[in-house]
Amino acid sequence: MAVSETFEARTVDDVERDTTRVEDGHAKFGSAIATPLDDVGRLNICRYDGASGLFESAVRLTQKESRDFTRMLATAPAAPPCDLGATRMASTTLMRADGSGGTPVTLELDGCRRAHVGGAFRSVPESGIPG
């Protein structure tokens, strides 16, 4: 699956489902086993062309940046309805330093500026996207 296939237009009903997931104690952020929070390892954020899904660049976050980024994702609200296409995307996998875990995260760097993580679409502020 290309990175650009992760996102689609979202309706009010879609947002209500995501809001329920997010409000359930952030339980749907991911399972405790698969989704590290404070114990997340250093993340690599890979950027892609949104149309073709082709790799463009990567940045490796510090340990603190990785923890801050993961906490921002865990507390981000459900994304509102939106049907703007993204021309730039990014992705990473939330892993612990020992390599355990493995929750994929995909981000729109423009367009709706959403993150897809733990089965829900979340709003991501521009300042929350590293690199």
mmCIF file of C-alpha atoms in Angstrom:
data_model
loop_
_atom_site.group_PDB
_atom_site.id
_atom_site.type_symbol
_atom_site.label_atom_id
_atom_site.label_comp_id
_atom_site.label_asym_id
_atom_site.label_seq_id
_atom_site.Cartn_x
_atom_site.Cartn_y
_atom_site.Cartn_z
ATOM 1 C CA MET A 1 0.000 0.000 0.000
ATOM 2 C CA ALA A 2 1.333 3.424 -0.900
ATOM 3 C CA VAL A 3 1.524 5.993 1.876
ATOM 4 C CA SER A 4 -1.024 8.166 0.069
ATOM 5 C CA GLU A 5 -3.637 5.372 0.238
ATOM 6 C CA THR A 6 -3.860 5.653 4.045
ATOM 7 C CA PHE A 7 -5.913 8.854 4.009
ATOM 8 C CA GLU A 8 -9.315 9.453 2.557
ATOM 9 C CA ALA A 9 -12.017 12.072 2.863
ATOM 10 C CA ARG A 10 -13.625 11.956 6.307
ATOM 11 C CA THR A 11 -17.278 12.617 7.067
ATOM 12 C CA VAL A 12 -18.938 13.753 10.281
ATOM 13 C CA ASP A 13 -19.837 10.103 11.028
ATOM 14 C CA ASP A 14 -16.190 9.078 10.597
ATOM 15 C CA VAL A 15 -15.132 11.809 13.001
ATOM 16 C CA GLU A 16 -17.695 10.686 15.586
ATOM 17 C CA ARG A 17 -16.250 7.152 15.492
ATOM 18 C CA ASP A 18 -12.696 8.488 15.823
ATOM 19 C CA THR A 19 -13.742 10.813 18.661
ATOM 20 C CA THR A 20 -15.164 7.846 20.564
ATOM 21 C CA ARG A 21 -11.908 5.940 20.063
ATOM 22 C CA VAL A 22 -9.797 8.895 21.174
ATOM 23 C CA GLU A 23 -11.984 9.675 24.199
ATOM 24 C CA ASP A 24 -11.921 6.075 25.465
ATOM 25 C CA GLY A 25 -8.936 6.942 27.652
ATOM 26 C CA HIS A 26 -6.816 7.019 24.519
ATOM 27 C CA ALA A 27 -7.120 3.237 24.602
ATOM 28 C CA LYS A 28 -7.224 3.110 20.836
ATOM 29 C CA PHE A 29 -3.922 4.961 20.518
ATOM 30 C CA GLY A 30 -2.578 1.439 20.392
ATOM 31 C CA SER A 31 -2.096 -1.516 22.646
ATOM 32 C CA ALA A 32 0.350 -1.109 25.533
ATOM 33 C CA ILE A 33 2.485 -3.897 24.061
ATOM 34 C CA ALA A 34 2.631 -2.555 20.510
ATOM 35 C CA THR A 35 2.612 1.165 21.244
ATOM 36 C CA PRO A 36 5.338 2.587 23.473
ATOM 37 C CA LEU A 37 4.801 6.020 25.006
ATOM 38 C CA ASP A 38 7.454 7.239 27.441
ATOM 39 C CA ASP A 39 9.665 4.281 26.573
ATOM 40 C CA VAL A 40 9.627 4.956 22.829
ATOM 41 C CA GLY A 41 13.017 4.612 21.138
ATOM 42 C CA ARG A 42 14.523 7.178 18.796
ATOM 43 C CA LEU A 43 12.243 7.538 15.793
ATOM 44 C CA ASN A 44 13.065 7.881 12.115
ATOM 45 C CA ILE A 45 10.552 10.080 10.295
ATOM 46 C CA CYS A 46 10.471 9.296 6.570
ATOM 47 C CA ARG A 47 8.940 11.836 4.188
ATOM 48 C CA TYR A 48 7.183 10.915 0.960
ATOM 49 C CA ASP A 49 5.601 12.521 -2.062
ATOM 50 C CA GLY A 50 1.858 12.305 -1.360
ATOM 51 C CA ALA A 51 0.855 11.536 -4.938
ATOM 52 C CA SER A 52 3.420 8.902 -5.859
ATOM 53 C CA GLY A 53 4.313 7.621 -2.387
ATOM 54 C CA LEU A 54 7.999 7.840 -3.329
ATOM 55 C CA PHE A 55 10.561 8.391 -0.566
ATOM 56 C CA GLU A 56 12.006 11.930 -0.346
ATOM 57 C CA SER A 57 14.010 12.233 2.888
ATOM 58 C CA ALA A 58 14.360 11.065 6.481
ATOM 59 C CA VAL A 59 15.205 12.601 9.839
ATOM 60 C CA ARG A 60 16.199 10.796 13.048
ATOM 61 C CA LEU A 61 14.747 12.306 16.209
ATOM 62 C CA THR A 62 16.514 12.572 19.535
ATOM 63 C CA GLN A 63 15.155 10.552 22.447
ATOM 64 C CA LYS A 64 13.405 13.634 23.877
ATOM 65 C CA GLU A 65 11.932 14.596 20.479
ATOM 66 C CA SER A 66 10.670 11.040 20.044
ATOM 67 C CA ARG A 67 8.953 11.044 23.453
ATOM 68 C CA ASP A 68 7.454 14.510 22.840
ATOM 69 C CA PHE A 69 6.192 13.469 19.402
ATOM 70 C CA THR A 70 4.632 10.258 20.737
ATOM 71 C CA ARG A 71 2.945 12.103 23.624
ATOM 72 C CA MET A 72 1.596 14.712 21.178
ATOM 73 C CA LEU A 73 0.086 11.899 19.073
ATOM 74 C CA ALA A 74 -1.398 10.173 22.121
ATOM 75 C CA THR A 75 -3.174 13.320 23.281
ATOM 76 C CA ALA A 76 -4.152 14.758 19.881
ATOM 77 C CA PRO A 77 -7.910 15.128 19.331
ATOM 78 C CA ALA A 78 -9.829 13.357 16.613
ATOM 79 C CA ALA A 79 -9.407 15.031 13.233
ATOM 80 C CA PRO A 80 -12.384 17.023 11.915
ATOM 81 C CA PRO A 81 -14.050 16.223 8.580
ATOM 82 C CA CYS A 82 -11.761 17.062 5.681
ATOM 83 C CA ASP A 83 -11.350 16.139 2.041
ATOM 84 C CA LEU A 84 -8.148 18.013 1.118
ATOM 85 C CA GLY A 85 -5.497 15.882 -0.527
ATOM 86 C CA ALA A 86 -1.978 15.857 0.884
ATOM 87 C CA THR A 87 0.979 16.476 -1.411
ATOM 88 C CA ARG A 88 3.499 15.575 1.304
ATOM 89 C CA MET A 89 3.352 12.660 3.733
ATOM 90 C CA ALA A 90 5.530 11.189 6.475
ATOM 91 C CA SER A 91 5.611 7.922 8.350
ATOM 92 C CA THR A 92 7.316 6.211 11.253
ATOM 93 C CA THR A 93 6.859 3.176 13.456
ATOM 94 C CA LEU A 94 6.649 3.605 17.220
ATOM 95 C CA MET A 95 9.233 1.206 18.636
ATOM 96 C CA ARG A 96 11.088 0.867 21.930
ATOM 97 C CA ALA A 97 14.876 1.175 22.012
ATOM 98 C CA ASP A 98 15.094 -2.636 22.246
ATOM 99 C CA GLY A 99 13.131 -2.953 18.981
ATOM 100 C CA SER A 100 9.870 -4.133 20.544
ATOM 101 C CA GLY A 101 6.559 -2.526 19.763
ATOM 102 C CA GLY A 102 5.610 -1.562 16.272
ATOM 103 C CA THR A 103 2.695 0.806 15.811
ATOM 104 C CA PRO A 104 2.780 2.462 12.385
ATOM 105 C CA VAL A 105 2.049 6.189 12.160
ATOM 106 C CA THR A 106 1.301 8.062 8.943
ATOM 107 C CA LEU A 107 1.102 11.861 8.793
ATOM 108 C CA GLU A 108 -0.179 14.363 6.278
ATOM 109 C CA LEU A 109 2.334 17.213 6.152
ATOM 110 C CA ASP A 110 -0.130 19.456 4.338
ATOM 111 C CA GLY A 111 -3.765 19.149 3.287
ATOM 112 C CA CYS A 112 -5.789 18.094 6.349
ATOM 113 C CA ARG A 113 -2.690 17.647 8.556
ATOM 114 C CA ARG A 114 -3.910 14.419 10.115
ATOM 115 C CA ALA A 115 -2.122 11.521 11.715
ATOM 116 C CA HIS A 116 -3.356 7.968 11.301
ATOM 117 C CA VAL A 117 -2.404 5.969 14.377
ATOM 118 C CA GLY A 118 -4.084 3.244 16.402
ATOM 119 C CA GLY A 119 -7.013 3.033 14.002
ATOM 120 C CA ALA A 120 -8.017 6.688 14.380
ATOM 121 C CA PHE A 121 -7.350 9.922 12.534
ATOM 122 C CA ARG A 122 -6.008 12.667 14.796
ATOM 123 C CA SER A 123 -5.365 16.383 14.288
ATOM 124 C CA VAL A 124 -1.700 17.290 14.273
ATOM 125 C CA PRO A 125 -0.554 20.893 14.654
ATOM 126 C CA GLU A 126 2.094 22.001 12.182
ATOM 127 C CA SER A 127 4.437 22.620 15.103
ATOM 128 C CA GLY A 128 3.975 18.996 16.189
ATOM 129 C CA ILE A 129 5.527 17.531 13.054
ATOM 130 C CA PRO A 130 9.264 17.007 13.490
ATOM 131 C CA GLY A 131 11.988 17.802 11.030
#
